[in-house]
Amino acid sequence: MNPHDTSLHTATRLTHAGRKGKSHHGPVNPPLVRASTMLFPDCASLQDAYGTRSCYGRHATETTMALEQALCAAEGAAGCMLTSSGLSAITTTLLALLGPGDHLLMVDTAYDPSRQFCDGLLKQIGVSTTYYDPLIGAGIASLMRPETKVVFVESPGSLTFEVQDIPAIAAVAHAAGAVVVSDSTWATPIGWSSFELGIDVSIHAATKYIVGHSDALMGAILTNEALHARVRATYKQLGMSIGGDDAALALRGLRTMAARLAVHRDSAQIVARWLSDQPEVAEVLYPPMPGAAGHELWKRYFRAEYACGLMGAVFRADITQQQVAALIDRTRLFGIGFSWGGYESLILPTNPQSYRTINPQKWAAPMLRLHVGLEAVEDLINDLDTGFIALRAQQETNALACAA
Ligand SMILES: *Cc1c(COP(=O)(O)O)cnc(C)c1O
């Protein structure tokens, strides 16, 4: 299959990309190759392979190449590089595109470890970072400097889910000679047309929906034609690589991603609406929900078919952290843990206020993050309902304690 055959629908491309064509006689899936050393029959063939990706297991195997091809097809990218985690995909890309004296515009709602990299290693090597308001849009022009080389976007943002006007930001960045790098994990490779929106490098924590089963960590860097060689040079110098077993797990996950996302999307809509109806909840942060913050921009830039299952909830200011903990601890089906994008539902208290620089006071009330998994949504709602009963019981305990 031609991976860039856009006459085929997304779900079709996900099932066929990175596989042999119909005339192939053999297994459905590409072979699972575990390899460090590649052997050559003689010195002449060693010489021919030298410097190519087929000379050593760190550079490529049939399994990792199949995954790269499939991901390129899924997102319409020119090139793909696979790393050991989502975070290493982000750090590799920033190291490739920034050097001493350069300036980075980083969205304030970026995944916290991405910020720690900017404030840590990037600062040490002489790259300065300015955090900007995710809702800045074309106003980003006022923050651009002659040495600004990268504008980093993450939409919706981590924990608070603001939707960014990426085409407006990209127009300003490109006019000034800067490139746009995106943490596209929430969107997944199929949730939007990243490169058409003006993104130059689209990064995924493949750990989430691509792997999809909470059993492997992986990052993917998807690039346009112009930046591929530059990012790959740094990727190669850093020695980034993934194993065949993890690549096979990610390929298996990718085949069903469109079907899974459709269920995550439908159940998440129901859970988001149910949460909005709870009197203790001040706001549900889920841009695909009509009326939610960012919904209009989300409709403009994302594909409605493939919204994911990750959302936030902000409680009323009089609800305590203790009450939220009572809710979380009481649920049976929502696991307490980091990461998301697997088949299972998760719940986590969040505190974006603790590390943001733009308007942190906006997030003073208790918050939580929910990943709506593939369980029957009726069971998830019942489980949350039990949690809210525990939250309310805690409220009464608080009131009694105050009266005493
Ligand atoms: C989880 C996550 C990452 C990091 O992925 P890992 O594979 O855990 O390193 C990066 N960005 C976002 C938005 C994430 O949610």
Short mmCIF file of N, CA, C and O in Angstrom, two decimals, residues 138-185:
data_model
loop_
_atom_site.label_atom_id
_atom_site.label_comp_id
_atom_site.label_asym_id
_atom_site.label_seq_id
_atom_site.Cartn_x
_atom_site.Cartn_y
_atom_site.Cartn_z
N ALA A 138 -2.30 34.71 17.58
CA ALA A 138 -1.37 35.53 16.78
C ALA A 138 -0.60 36.51 17.66
O ALA A 138 0.43 37.06 17.24
N GLY A 139 -1.07 36.75 18.88
CA GLY A 139 -0.36 37.62 19.83
C GLY A 139 1.03 37.13 20.16
O GLY A 139 1.83 37.86 20.76
N ILE A 140 1.37 35.92 19.74
CA ILE A 140 2.71 35.38 19.98
C ILE A 140 3.76 36.26 19.30
O ILE A 140 4.93 36.24 19.68
N ALA A 141 3.33 37.04 18.31
CA ALA A 141 4.27 37.93 17.60
C ALA A 141 5.03 38.83 18.58
O ALA A 141 6.22 39.11 18.38
N SER A 142 4.36 39.26 19.66
CA SER A 142 5.01 40.18 20.60
C SER A 142 6.11 39.50 21.41
O SER A 142 6.92 40.16 22.05
N LEU A 143 6.17 38.17 21.39
CA LEU A 143 7.19 37.45 22.16
C LEU A 143 8.34 36.94 21.30
O LEU A 143 9.34 36.44 21.81
N MET A 144 8.18 37.06 19.98
CA MET A 144 9.21 36.54 19.08
C MET A 144 10.45 37.44 19.15
O MET A 144 10.35 38.65 19.16
N ARG A 145 11.62 36.80 19.18
CA ARG A 145 12.89 37.54 19.14
C ARG A 145 13.65 37.09 17.90
O ARG A 145 13.35 36.02 17.35
N PRO A 146 14.66 37.85 17.51
CA PRO A 146 15.44 37.40 16.33
C PRO A 146 16.02 36.00 16.54
O PRO A 146 16.18 35.25 15.58
N GLU A 147 16.32 35.64 17.80
CA GLU A 147 16.95 34.33 18.06
C GLU A 147 15.93 33.24 18.40
O GLU A 147 16.32 32.13 18.77
N THR A 148 14.64 33.54 18.25
CA THR A 148 13.61 32.51 18.51
C THR A 148 13.63 31.50 17.36
O THR A 148 13.34 31.83 16.21
N LYS A 149 13.96 30.24 17.69
CA LYS A 149 14.08 29.22 16.65
C LYS A 149 12.93 28.22 16.67
O LYS A 149 12.63 27.59 15.66
N VAL A 150 12.32 28.04 17.85
CA VAL A 150 11.26 27.04 17.97
C VAL A 150 10.09 27.63 18.76
O VAL A 150 10.29 28.27 19.79
N VAL A 151 8.88 27.40 18.25
CA VAL A 151 7.67 27.66 19.03
C VAL A 151 7.05 26.29 19.30
O VAL A 151 6.76 25.53 18.37
N PHE A 152 6.91 25.97 20.59
CA PHE A 152 6.43 24.65 20.99
C PHE A 152 4.97 24.76 21.39
O PHE A 152 4.60 25.62 22.19
N VAL A 153 4.13 23.90 20.83
CA VAL A 153 2.69 23.91 21.16
C VAL A 153 2.28 22.55 21.75
O VAL A 153 2.92 21.53 21.47
N GLU A 154 1.26 22.57 22.57
CA GLU A 154 0.65 21.33 23.05
C GLU A 154 -0.83 21.62 23.18
O GLU A 154 -1.24 22.42 24.01
N SER A 155 -1.65 21.00 22.35
CA SER A 155 -3.06 21.35 22.29
C SER A 155 -3.91 20.09 22.14
O SER A 155 -3.69 19.32 21.20
N PRO A 156 -4.87 19.88 23.06
CA PRO A 156 -5.12 20.62 24.29
C PRO A 156 -3.94 20.48 25.27
O PRO A 156 -3.20 19.50 25.20
N GLY A 157 -3.79 21.46 26.16
CA GLY A 157 -2.67 21.46 27.10
C GLY A 157 -2.81 20.38 28.16
O GLY A 157 -3.90 19.90 28.45
N SER A 158 -1.66 20.01 28.74
CA SER A 158 -1.67 19.02 29.82
C SER A 158 -2.46 19.55 31.01
O SER A 158 -2.33 20.71 31.39
N LEU A 159 -3.28 18.72 31.57
CA LEU A 159 -4.08 18.95 32.79
C LEU A 159 -5.20 19.96 32.66
O LEU A 159 -6.27 19.81 33.24
N THR A 160 -5.00 21.06 31.89
CA THR A 160 -6.04 22.09 31.82
C THR A 160 -6.71 22.18 30.44
O THR A 160 -7.69 22.90 30.28
N PHE A 161 -6.17 21.50 29.44
CA PHE A 161 -6.87 21.23 28.17
C PHE A 161 -7.24 22.47 27.34
O PHE A 161 -8.22 22.43 26.59
N GLU A 162 -6.48 23.56 27.44
CA GLU A 162 -6.72 24.71 26.57
C GLU A 162 -6.42 24.32 25.12
O GLU A 162 -5.41 23.66 24.84
N VAL A 163 -7.27 24.76 24.18
CA VAL A 163 -7.04 24.48 22.76
C VAL A 163 -6.35 25.70 22.16
O VAL A 163 -6.79 26.83 22.34
N GLN A 164 -5.24 25.46 21.47
CA GLN A 164 -4.46 26.55 20.90
C GLN A 164 -4.87 26.83 19.45
O GLN A 164 -5.26 25.91 18.72
N ASP A 165 -4.70 28.09 19.04
CA ASP A 165 -4.93 28.45 17.64
C ASP A 165 -3.62 28.23 16.88
O ASP A 165 -2.86 29.15 16.61
N ILE A 166 -3.35 26.97 16.56
CA ILE A 166 -2.05 26.61 15.99
C ILE A 166 -1.79 27.27 14.63
O ILE A 166 -0.70 27.79 14.41
N PRO A 167 -2.76 27.32 13.69
CA PRO A 167 -2.46 28.00 12.42
C PRO A 167 -2.06 29.46 12.62
O PRO A 167 -1.15 29.96 11.93
N ALA A 168 -2.69 30.16 13.57
CA ALA A 168 -2.33 31.56 13.82
C ALA A 168 -0.91 31.66 14.38
O ALA A 168 -0.12 32.51 13.96
N ILE A 169 -0.58 30.76 15.28
CA ILE A 169 0.77 30.75 15.88
C ILE A 169 1.81 30.37 14.82
O ILE A 169 2.87 30.98 14.72
N ALA A 170 1.48 29.37 14.00
CA ALA A 170 2.43 28.88 12.99
C ALA A 170 2.72 29.96 11.94
O ALA A 170 3.86 30.09 11.49
N ALA A 171 1.69 30.73 11.59
CA ALA A 171 1.91 31.79 10.59
C ALA A 171 2.94 32.79 11.10
O ALA A 171 3.85 33.19 10.36
N VAL A 172 2.84 33.17 12.36
CA VAL A 172 3.79 34.12 12.95
C VAL A 172 5.18 33.49 13.03
O VAL A 172 6.18 34.10 12.64
N ALA A 173 5.24 32.25 13.52
CA ALA A 173 6.53 31.57 13.68
C ALA A 173 7.23 31.43 12.33
O ALA A 173 8.42 31.78 12.19
N HIS A 174 6.52 30.97 11.32
CA HIS A 174 7.14 30.72 10.01
C HIS A 174 7.60 32.02 9.36
O HIS A 174 8.67 32.06 8.74
N ALA A 175 6.80 33.09 9.54
CA ALA A 175 7.20 34.39 8.96
C ALA A 175 8.51 34.86 9.57
O ALA A 175 9.29 35.57 8.93
N ALA A 176 8.78 34.45 10.82
CA ALA A 176 10.01 34.88 11.49
C ALA A 176 11.13 33.84 11.35
O ALA A 176 12.18 33.95 11.98
N GLY A 177 10.91 32.81 10.56
CA GLY A 177 11.94 31.79 10.33
C GLY A 177 12.06 30.75 11.44
O GLY A 177 13.04 30.02 11.50
N ALA A 178 11.08 30.70 12.33
CA ALA A 178 11.09 29.69 13.40
C ALA A 178 10.26 28.48 12.97
O ALA A 178 9.46 28.58 12.03
N VAL A 179 10.45 27.36 13.65
CA VAL A 179 9.66 26.17 13.34
C VAL A 179 8.70 25.85 14.48
O VAL A 179 8.93 26.27 15.62
N VAL A 180 7.65 25.12 14.16
CA VAL A 180 6.63 24.78 15.16
C VAL A 180 6.74 23.29 15.50
O VAL A 180 6.64 22.44 14.62
N VAL A 181 7.00 23.03 16.78
CA VAL A 181 7.08 21.66 17.28
C VAL A 181 5.87 21.42 18.17
O VAL A 181 5.52 22.28 18.98
N SER A 182 5.22 20.28 18.01
CA SER A 182 3.98 20.00 18.75
C SER A 182 4.10 18.71 19.56
O SER A 182 4.56 17.69 19.05
N ASP A 183 3.67 18.78 20.80
CA ASP A 183 3.41 17.55 21.55
C ASP A 183 1.97 17.18 21.21
O ASP A 183 1.02 17.79 21.71
N SER A 184 1.81 16.22 20.31
CA SER A 184 0.50 15.88 19.74
C SER A 184 -0.13 14.66 20.40
O SER A 184 -1.03 14.04 19.82
N THR A 185 0.32 14.32 21.58
CA THR A 185 -0.12 13.07 22.20
C THR A 185 -1.64 12.97 22.33
O THR A 185 -2.22 11.93 22.04
#
